[in-house]
PDB file of C-alpha atoms in Angstrom:
ATOM      1  CA  UNK P   1      62.718 -34.770-184.096  1.00 54.00           C
ATOM      2  CA  UNK P   2      61.374 -32.473-181.419  1.00 61.00           C
ATOM      3  CA  UNK P   3      58.327 -31.963-183.589  1.00 57.00           C
ATOM      4  CA  UNK P   4      57.840 -35.769-183.972  1.00 55.00           C
ATOM      5  CA  UNK P   5      57.963 -36.082-179.993  1.00 61.00           C
ATOM      6  CA  UNK P   6      55.450 -33.403-179.714  1.00 53.00           C
ATOM      7  CA  UNK P   7      52.896 -35.100-181.986  1.00 57.00           C
ATOM      8  CA  UNK P   8      53.641 -38.668-180.397  1.00 58.00           C
ATOM      9  CA  UNK P   9      52.736 -36.941-176.896  1.00 62.00           C
ATOM     10  CA  UNK P  10      49.703 -35.484-178.168  1.00 65.00           C
ATOM     11  CA  UNK P  11      48.494 -38.743-179.943  1.00 62.00           C
ATOM     12  CA  UNK P  12      49.270 -40.471-176.702  1.00 58.00           C
ATOM     13  CA  UNK P  13      47.141 -37.898-174.623  1.00 64.00           C
ATOM     14  CA  UNK P  14      44.099 -38.355-177.209  1.00 53.00           C
ATOM     15  CA  UNK P  15      44.408 -42.209-176.935  1.00 57.00           C
ATOM     16  CA  UNK P  16      44.453 -41.881-173.076  1.00 56.00           C
ATOM     17  CA  UNK P  17      41.471 -39.381-173.213  1.00 54.00           C
ATOM     18  CA  UNK P  18      39.638 -41.732-175.513  1.00 46.00           C
ATOM     19  CA  UNK P  19      40.086 -44.517-173.005  1.00 49.00           C
ATOM     20  CA  UNK P  20      38.770 -42.561-170.017  1.00 50.00           C
ATOM     21  CA  UNK P  21      35.808 -41.404-172.046  1.00 41.00           C
ATOM     22  CA  UNK P  22      35.000 -45.099-173.164  1.00 43.00           C
ATOM     23  CA  UNK P  23      35.290 -46.351-169.540  1.00 46.00           C
ATOM     24  CA  UNK P  24      32.960 -43.404-168.167  1.00 43.00           C
ATOM     25  CA  UNK P  25      30.355 -44.248-170.810  1.00 38.00           C
ATOM     26  CA  UNK P  26      30.462 -48.073-169.999  1.00 41.00           C
ATOM     27  CA  UNK P  27      30.122 -46.975-166.199  1.00 45.00           C
ATOM     28  CA  UNK P  28      26.933 -44.966-167.110  1.00 44.00           C
ATOM     29  CA  UNK P  29      25.401 -47.580-169.338  1.00 54.00           C
ATOM     30  CA  UNK P  30      26.411 -50.758-167.480  1.00 89.00           C
ATOM     31  CA  UNK P  31      23.364 -52.604-165.986  1.00 96.00           C
ATOM     32  CA  UNK P  32      23.434 -52.606-162.054  1.00 98.00           C
ATOM     33  CA  UNK P  33      24.040 -55.993-160.712  1.00 98.00           C
ATOM     34  CA  UNK P  34      22.068 -57.195-157.619  1.00 98.00           C
ATOM     35  CA  UNK P  35      22.723 -60.295-155.559  1.00 98.00           C
ATOM     36  CA  UNK P  36      19.835 -61.038-153.526  1.00 98.00           C
ATOM     37  CA  UNK P  37      20.205 -63.603-150.541  1.00 99.00           C
ATOM     38  CA  UNK P  38      17.171 -65.213-149.287  1.00 98.00           C
ATOM     39  CA  UNK P  39      16.044 -65.957-145.470  1.00 98.00           C
ATOM     40  CA  UNK P  40      15.813 -69.142-143.539  1.00 98.00           C
ATOM     41  CA  UNK P  41      13.761 -72.032-145.054  1.00 98.00           C
ATOM     42  CA  UNK P  42      13.778 -70.413-148.385  1.00 98.00           C
ATOM     43  CA  UNK P  43      15.813 -70.387-151.771  1.00 98.00           C
ATOM     44  CA  UNK P  44      16.714 -68.282-154.521  1.00 98.00           C
ATOM     45  CA  UNK P  45      13.354 -69.346-156.049  1.00 98.00           C
ATOM     46  CA  UNK P  46      11.687 -67.089-153.406  1.00 98.00           C
ATOM     47  CA  UNK P  47      12.818 -64.119-155.511  1.00 98.00           C
ATOM     48  CA  UNK P  48      12.079 -65.338-159.072  1.00 98.00           C
ATOM     49  CA  UNK P  49       9.167 -62.700-159.516  1.00 98.00           C
ATOM     50  CA  UNK P  50      11.407 -59.780-158.329  1.00 98.00           C
ATOM     51  CA  UNK P  51      14.158 -60.930-160.416  1.00 98.00           C
ATOM     52  CA  UNK P  52      11.892 -60.949-163.556  1.00 98.00           C
ATOM     53  CA  UNK P  53      10.513 -57.377-162.604  1.00 98.00           C
ATOM     54  CA  UNK P  54      13.986 -56.011-162.167  1.00 98.00           C
ATOM     55  CA  UNK P  55      15.216 -57.406-165.273  1.00 98.00           C
ATOM     56  CA  UNK P  56      12.481 -55.301-167.085  1.00 98.00           C
ATOM     57  CA  UNK P  57      14.076 -52.385-165.414  1.00 97.00           C
ATOM     58  CA  UNK P  58      17.505 -53.240-166.880  1.00 97.00           C
ATOM     59  CA  UNK P  59      19.041 -55.074-163.789  1.00 98.00           C
ATOM     60  CA  UNK P  60      21.161 -58.126-163.592  1.00 98.00           C
ATOM     61  CA  UNK P  61      20.139 -60.328-160.691  1.00 98.00           C
ATOM     62  CA  UNK P  62      21.681 -63.442-159.222  1.00 98.00           C
ATOM     63  CA  UNK P  63      19.610 -65.279-156.563  1.00 98.00           C
ATOM     64  CA  UNK P  64      22.115 -67.795-154.913  1.00 98.00           C
ATOM     65  CA  UNK P  65      20.486 -70.605-153.057  1.00 98.00           C
ATOM     66  CA  UNK P  66      22.140 -71.429-149.480  1.00 99.00           C
ATOM     67  CA  UNK P  67      23.361 -74.788-149.077  1.00 98.00           C
ATOM     68  CA  UNK P  68      20.564 -77.164-147.882  1.00 98.00           C
ATOM     69  CA  UNK P  69      17.764 -74.762-148.887  1.00 98.00           C
ATOM     70  CA  UNK P  70      15.591 -74.839-152.124  1.00 98.00           C
ATOM     71  CA  UNK P  71      17.016 -76.767-154.941  1.00 98.00           C
ATOM     72  CA  UNK P  72      20.028 -77.565-152.781  1.00 98.00           C
ATOM     73  CA  UNK P  73      18.013 -79.258-150.170  1.00 98.00           C
ATOM     74  CA  UNK P  74      19.571 -82.674-151.018  1.00 98.00           C
ATOM     75  CA  UNK P  75      22.868 -81.210-149.449  1.00 98.00           C
ATOM     76  CA  UNK P  76      21.386 -80.530-146.190  1.00 98.00           C
ATOM     77  CA  UNK P  77      23.453 -81.805-143.115  1.00 98.00           C
ATOM     78  CA  UNK P  78      23.559 -80.803-139.478  1.00 98.00           C
ATOM     79  CA  UNK P  79      26.897 -79.662-140.216  1.00 98.00           C
ATOM     80  CA  UNK P  80      26.054 -76.929-142.455  1.00 98.00           C
ATOM     81  CA  UNK P  81      26.879 -73.785-140.485  1.00 98.00           C
ATOM     82  CA  UNK P  82      26.618 -69.907-140.985  1.00 98.00           C
ATOM     83  CA  UNK P  83      30.064 -69.893-142.539  1.00 98.00           C
ATOM     84  CA  UNK P  84      28.808 -72.312-145.066  1.00 98.00           C
ATOM     85  CA  UNK P  85      26.260 -69.895-146.199  1.00 99.00           C
ATOM     86  CA  UNK P  86      28.630 -67.017-146.135  1.00 99.00           C
ATOM     87  CA  UNK P  87      30.933 -69.080-148.648  1.00 98.00           C
ATOM     88  CA  UNK P  88      27.924 -69.774-150.814  1.00 98.00           C
ATOM     89  CA  UNK P  89      27.553 -66.265-151.472  1.00 98.00           C
ATOM     90  CA  UNK P  90      31.245 -65.233-151.665  1.00 98.00           C
ATOM     91  CA  UNK P  91      31.867 -68.088-154.058  1.00 98.00           C
ATOM     92  CA  UNK P  92      28.951 -67.040-156.317  1.00 98.00           C
ATOM     93  CA  UNK P  93      30.360 -63.376-156.334  1.00 98.00           C
ATOM     94  CA  UNK P  94      34.100 -64.833-156.935  1.00 98.00           C
ATOM     95  CA  UNK P  95      33.377 -67.308-159.864  1.00 98.00           C
ATOM     96  CA  UNK P  96      30.708 -65.187-161.553  1.00 98.00           C
ATOM     97  CA  UNK P  97      33.409 -62.444-161.447  1.00 98.00           C
ATOM     98  CA  UNK P  98      31.085 -59.873-159.946  1.00 98.00           C
ATOM     99  CA  UNK P  99      32.237 -56.428-159.145  1.00 98.00           C
ATOM    100  CA  UNK P 100      30.396 -53.126-157.910  1.00 98.00           C
ATOM    101  CA  UNK P 101      27.402 -55.100-156.823  1.00 98.00           C
ATOM    102  CA  UNK P 102      24.351 -54.115-154.769  1.00 98.00           C
ATOM    103  CA  UNK P 103      24.151 -56.888-152.098  1.00 98.00           C
ATOM    104  CA  UNK P 104      20.832 -57.587-150.400  1.00 99.00           C
ATOM    105  CA  UNK P 105      19.902 -59.794-147.427  1.00 98.00           C
ATOM    106  CA  UNK P 106      16.363 -60.692-146.577  1.00 98.00           C
ATOM    107  CA  UNK P 107      15.701 -61.837-142.869  1.00 98.00           C
ATOM    108  CA  UNK P 108      18.339 -64.467-141.737  1.00 98.00           C
ATOM    109  CA  UNK P 109      20.083 -63.361-145.049  1.00 98.00           C
ATOM    110  CA  UNK P 110      21.165 -60.265-142.891  1.00 98.00           C
ATOM    111  CA  UNK P 111      23.468 -62.582-141.180  1.00 98.00           C
ATOM    112  CA  UNK P 112      24.875 -63.952-144.412  1.00 99.00           C
ATOM    113  CA  UNK P 113      25.398 -60.626-146.295  1.00 98.00           C
ATOM    114  CA  UNK P 114      27.118 -59.011-143.248  1.00 98.00           C
ATOM    115  CA  UNK P 115      29.698 -61.938-143.326  1.00 98.00           C
ATOM    116  CA  UNK P 116      30.130 -61.677-147.043  1.00 99.00           C
ATOM    117  CA  UNK P 117      30.699 -57.686-146.629  1.00 98.00           C
ATOM    118  CA  UNK P 118      33.232 -58.592-144.303  1.00 98.00           C
ATOM    119  CA  UNK P 119      35.049 -61.001-146.703  1.00 98.00           C
ATOM    120  CA  UNK P 120      34.589 -59.121-150.093  1.00 98.00           C
ATOM    121  CA  UNK P 121      34.073 -55.315-149.178  1.00 98.00           C
ATOM    122  CA  UNK P 122      35.852 -54.246-152.427  1.00 98.00           C
ATOM    123  CA  UNK P 123      33.361 -56.054-154.564  1.00 98.00           C
ATOM    124  CA  UNK P 124      30.051 -54.235-152.936  1.00 98.00           C
ATOM    125  CA  UNK P 125      28.889 -51.039-154.094  1.00 98.00           C
ATOM    126  CA  UNK P 126      25.804 -50.928-151.854  1.00 98.00           C
ATOM    127  CA  UNK P 127      24.569 -53.059-149.123  1.00 98.00           C
ATOM    128  CA  UNK P 128      20.839 -53.441-148.433  1.00 98.00           C
ATOM    129  CA  UNK P 129      19.247 -55.098-145.392  1.00 98.00           C
ATOM    130  CA  UNK P 130      15.500 -56.236-146.099  1.00 98.00           C
ATOM    131  CA  UNK P 131      13.789 -56.817-142.902  1.00 98.00           C
ATOM    132  CA  UNK P 132      16.838 -58.428-142.022  1.00 98.00           C
ATOM    133  CA  UNK P 133      19.068 -59.121-138.994  1.00 98.00           C
ATOM    134  CA  UNK P 134      21.928 -56.699-138.467  1.00 98.00           C
ATOM    135  CA  UNK P 135      24.534 -58.675-136.387  1.00 98.00           C
ATOM    136  CA  UNK P 136      27.500 -57.396-134.283  1.00 98.00           C
ATOM    137  CA  UNK P 137      30.778 -59.288-134.109  1.00 98.00           C
ATOM    138  CA  UNK P 138      30.510 -62.379-132.012  1.00 98.00           C
ATOM    139  CA  UNK P 139      26.464 -62.541-132.419  1.00 98.00           C
ATOM    140  CA  UNK P 140      24.378 -65.450-133.424  1.00 98.00           C
ATOM    141  CA  UNK P 141      20.785 -65.390-134.500  1.00 98.00           C
ATOM    142  CA  UNK P 142      19.850 -66.980-131.236  1.00 97.00           C
ATOM    143  CA  UNK P 143      21.721 -64.524-129.121  1.00 97.00           C
ATOM    144  CA  UNK P 144      20.246 -61.766-131.086  1.00 96.00           C
ATOM    145  CA  UNK P 145      16.782 -63.092-130.790  1.00 92.00           C
ATOM    146  CA  UNK P 146      17.240 -63.224-126.930  1.00 86.00           C
ATOM    147  CA  UNK P 147      14.070 -64.583-125.332  1.00 84.00           C
ATOM    148  CA  UNK P 148      12.347 -64.967-128.697  1.00 86.00           C
ATOM    149  CA  UNK P 149      15.121 -67.697-129.276  1.00 94.00           C
ATOM    150  CA  UNK P 150      12.789 -70.187-127.272  1.00 94.00           C
ATOM    151  CA  UNK P 151      10.245 -70.255-129.988  1.00 92.00           C
ATOM    152  CA  UNK P 152      12.955 -71.247-132.562  1.00 95.00           C
ATOM    153  CA  UNK P 153      14.347 -73.787-130.158  1.00 96.00           C
ATOM    154  CA  UNK P 154      10.955 -75.391-129.866  1.00 96.00           C
ATOM    155  CA  UNK P 155      10.810 -76.161-133.688  1.00 97.00           C
ATOM    156  CA  UNK P 156      14.311 -77.961-133.546  1.00 98.00           C
ATOM    157  CA  UNK P 157      14.228 -81.469-134.753  1.00 97.00           C
ATOM    158  CA  UNK P 158      17.281 -83.676-135.431  1.00 97.00           C
ATOM    159  CA  UNK P 159      19.447 -80.878-136.047  1.00 98.00           C
ATOM    160  CA  UNK P 160      16.934 -78.763-138.288  1.00 98.00           C
ATOM    161  CA  UNK P 161      14.594 -75.965-137.455  1.00 98.00           C
ATOM    162  CA  UNK P 162      11.158 -77.167-138.750  1.00 98.00           C
ATOM    163  CA  UNK P 163       8.431 -74.395-138.234  1.00 97.00           C
ATOM    164  CA  UNK P 164       4.580 -75.428-138.468  1.00 96.00           C
ATOM    165  CA  UNK P 165       4.382 -74.309-142.345  1.00 96.00           C
ATOM    166  CA  UNK P 166       6.986 -76.698-143.493  1.00 97.00           C
ATOM    167  CA  UNK P 167       5.402 -80.042-143.806  1.00 94.00           C
ATOM    168  CA  UNK P 168       6.045 -83.118-145.985  1.00 89.00           C
ATOM    169  CA  UNK P 169       4.045 -83.808-149.054  1.00 90.00           C
ATOM    170  CA  UNK P 170       4.141 -80.268-150.473  1.00 94.00           C
ATOM    171  CA  UNK P 171       5.319 -79.801-154.069  1.00 96.00           C
ATOM    172  CA  UNK P 172       8.332 -77.641-154.910  1.00 97.00           C
ATOM    173  CA  UNK P 173       9.190 -74.903-154.974  1.00 97.00           C
ATOM    174  CA  UNK P 174       8.593 -74.867-151.140  1.00 97.00           C
ATOM    175  CA  UNK P 175      10.126 -73.915-147.720  1.00 98.00           C
ATOM    176  CA  UNK P 176      12.353 -76.628-146.297  1.00 98.00           C
ATOM    177  CA  UNK P 177      13.805 -77.396-142.783  1.00 98.00           C
ATOM    178  CA  UNK P 178      16.745 -75.113-142.026  1.00 98.00           C
ATOM    179  CA  UNK P 179      20.082 -76.318-140.438  1.00 98.00           C
ATOM    180  CA  UNK P 180      19.959 -75.268-136.826  1.00 98.00           C
ATOM    181  CA  UNK P 181      23.700 -74.843-136.510  1.00 98.00           C
ATOM    182  CA  UNK P 182      23.502 -71.627-138.827  1.00 98.00           C
ATOM    183  CA  UNK P 183      21.414 -70.073-135.877  1.00 98.00           C
ATOM    184  CA  UNK P 184      23.965 -71.114-133.010  1.00 98.00           C
ATOM    185  CA  UNK P 185      27.170 -70.333-135.023  1.00 98.00           C
ATOM    186  CA  UNK P 186      28.524 -66.813-133.940  1.00 98.00           C
ATOM    187  CA  UNK P 187      29.435 -64.379-136.703  1.00 98.00           C
ATOM    188  CA  UNK P 188      33.265 -63.203-136.826  1.00 98.00           C
ATOM    189  CA  UNK P 189      33.768 -59.741-138.368  1.00 98.00           C
ATOM    190  CA  UNK P 190      37.219 -58.252-138.611  1.00 97.00           C
ATOM    191  CA  UNK P 191      37.452 -56.219-141.719  1.00 98.00           C
ATOM    192  CA  UNK P 192      36.852 -52.423-140.817  1.00 97.00           C
ATOM    193  CA  UNK P 193      36.499 -51.803-144.616  1.00 98.00           C
ATOM    194  CA  UNK P 194      33.061 -53.390-144.357  1.00 98.00           C
ATOM    195  CA  UNK P 195      31.760 -50.360-142.502  1.00 97.00           C
ATOM    196  CA  UNK P 196      32.615 -48.163-145.396  1.00 98.00           C
ATOM    197  CA  UNK P 197      30.192 -49.687-147.469  1.00 98.00           C
ATOM    198  CA  UNK P 198      27.115 -47.728-148.341  1.00 98.00           C
ATOM    199  CA  UNK P 199      24.232 -49.395-146.395  1.00 98.00           C
ATOM    200  CA  UNK P 200      20.450 -48.950-146.234  1.00 98.00           C
ATOM    201  CA  UNK P 201      17.768 -50.763-144.103  1.00 98.00           C
ATOM    202  CA  UNK P 202      14.339 -51.537-145.387  1.00 98.00           C
ATOM    203  CA  UNK P 203      11.919 -52.258-142.690  1.00 98.00           C
ATOM    204  CA  UNK P 204       8.620 -54.197-143.826  1.00 98.00           C
ATOM    205  CA  UNK P 205       5.606 -53.217-141.750  1.00 98.00           C
ATOM    206  CA  UNK P 206       2.377 -55.050-142.123  1.00 97.00           C
ATOM    207  CA  UNK P 207      -1.061 -52.799-142.346  1.00 95.00           C
ATOM    208  CA  UNK P 208      -2.363 -52.127-138.981  1.00 95.00           C
ATOM    209  CA  UNK P 209       0.949 -52.820-137.093  1.00 94.00           C
ATOM    210  CA  UNK P 210       3.079 -49.986-135.650  1.00 96.00           C
ATOM    211  CA  UNK P 211       6.686 -49.915-136.844  1.00 96.00           C
ATOM    212  CA  UNK P 212       8.023 -50.179-133.311  1.00 95.00           C
ATOM    213  CA  UNK P 213       5.926 -53.342-132.687  1.00 95.00           C
ATOM    214  CA  UNK P 214       7.432 -55.172-135.818  1.00 96.00           C
ATOM    215  CA  UNK P 215       9.673 -58.163-135.173  1.00 94.00           C
ATOM    216  CA  UNK P 216      12.447 -56.437-136.733  1.00 97.00           C
ATOM    217  CA  UNK P 217      12.292 -53.094-135.364  1.00 97.00           C
ATOM    218  CA  UNK P 218      15.252 -53.558-133.295  1.00 97.00           C
ATOM    219  CA  UNK P 219      17.336 -54.060-136.288  1.00 98.00           C
ATOM    220  CA  UNK P 220      15.963 -50.961-137.827  1.00 98.00           C
ATOM    221  CA  UNK P 221      17.140 -49.194-134.588  1.00 98.00           C
ATOM    222  CA  UNK P 222      20.481 -50.555-135.038  1.00 98.00           C
ATOM    223  CA  UNK P 223      20.663 -49.320-138.462  1.00 98.00           C
ATOM    224  CA  UNK P 224      19.684 -45.858-137.574  1.00 98.00           C
ATOM    225  CA  UNK P 225      22.388 -45.878-134.763  1.00 98.00           C
ATOM    226  CA  UNK P 226      24.891 -46.767-137.644  1.00 98.00           C
ATOM    227  CA  UNK P 227      23.478 -43.776-139.493  1.00 98.00           C
ATOM    228  CA  UNK P 228      22.195 -45.788-142.221  1.00 98.00           C
ATOM    229  CA  UNK P 229      19.161 -44.501-144.133  1.00 98.00           C
ATOM    230  CA  UNK P 230      16.031 -46.681-142.957  1.00 98.00           C
ATOM    231  CA  UNK P 231      13.347 -46.908-145.571  1.00 98.00           C
ATOM    232  CA  UNK P 232       9.750 -48.244-144.485  1.00 98.00           C
ATOM    233  CA  UNK P 233       7.111 -49.934-146.590  1.00 98.00           C
ATOM    234  CA  UNK P 234       3.890 -51.427-145.860  1.00 97.00           C
ATOM    235  CA  UNK P 235       4.081 -55.119-146.492  1.00 98.00           C
ATOM    236  CA  UNK P 236       4.345 -58.404-144.282  1.00 98.00           C
ATOM    237  CA  UNK P 237       7.857 -60.076-143.803  1.00 98.00           C
ATOM    238  CA  UNK P 238       7.972 -61.648-147.377  1.00 98.00           C
ATOM    239  CA  UNK P 239       7.389 -58.537-149.738  1.00 98.00           C
ATOM    240  CA  UNK P 240       8.707 -60.698-152.650  1.00 98.00           C
ATOM    241  CA  UNK P 241       5.463 -62.419-152.691  1.00 98.00           C
ATOM    242  CA  UNK P 242       2.964 -59.993-151.315  1.00 98.00           C
ATOM    243  CA  UNK P 243       4.203 -56.644-152.723  1.00 98.00           C
ATOM    244  CA  UNK P 244       6.842 -57.549-155.418  1.00 98.00           C
ATOM    245  CA  UNK P 245       6.492 -54.610-157.532  1.00 98.00           C
ATOM    246  CA  UNK P 246       6.598 -52.041-154.545  1.00 98.00           C
ATOM    247  CA  UNK P 247       9.681 -54.021-153.340  1.00 98.00           C
ATOM    248  CA  UNK P 248      11.434 -53.701-156.645  1.00 98.00           C
ATOM    249  CA  UNK P 249      10.782 -49.920-156.632  1.00 98.00           C
ATOM    250  CA  UNK P 250      12.095 -49.743-153.046  1.00 98.00           C
ATOM    251  CA  UNK P 251      15.318 -51.749-154.105  1.00 98.00           C
ATOM    252  CA  UNK P 252      15.845 -49.296-156.945  1.00 97.00           C
ATOM    253  CA  UNK P 253      15.426 -46.410-154.473  1.00 96.00           C
ATOM    254  CA  UNK P 254      17.557 -47.770-151.811  1.00 97.00           C
ATOM    255  CA  UNK P 255      20.553 -48.508-154.208  1.00 95.00           C
ATOM    256  CA  UNK P 256      20.628 -44.873-155.173  1.00 90.00           C
TER     257      UNK P 256
END
């Protein structure tokens, strides 16, 4: 009987070892999953080229469109707020059952991914801010912008922010009016686990401009004060269009 027990234990050990090895191999070969959150006025469509390029490199990319933007423009109302957009991405992660993701926020999307990270820190392996806002608890887009907020306020019409380049008559895909409430809502951050997520910042600086003069330089400085790695690339504010190949390489570098 003791011999039988010995061999049963050995068999169990081999079985458990096989499971561990299998899990390790799967972890090493699994395709990295990226969730990219677009900025104001845009939509998931804005990162279609980036999605394609990353797919060629073995990545899986999700491009959720925020309520009232892109193909969801028909859902636009003045009641759409920052929490609405945070929940858009939270529910994408939950309903797609995504884990160990690399979450990226572009521009206004920095507000959104910060809220998502506060809600689902355990689902996020890496957080990347692409020329994006880095808010602290209680801040809103307008409060962060300070004096520059007046420029945004001047674009408000009937509860939406409508910049000069958003005009009627353009064919889709196109930028659309952005709900003003999302810019006035203050973000609420409560989960300290969010701060333990590995995070990087990518600052895009247009050719001929000094980094310190960039519109998002203050956010890069916030990132530095948090001891996040700050990467810099030569491109305008929308590298997904102006430099998609370089942006993909930057994403892959930042995700390591």
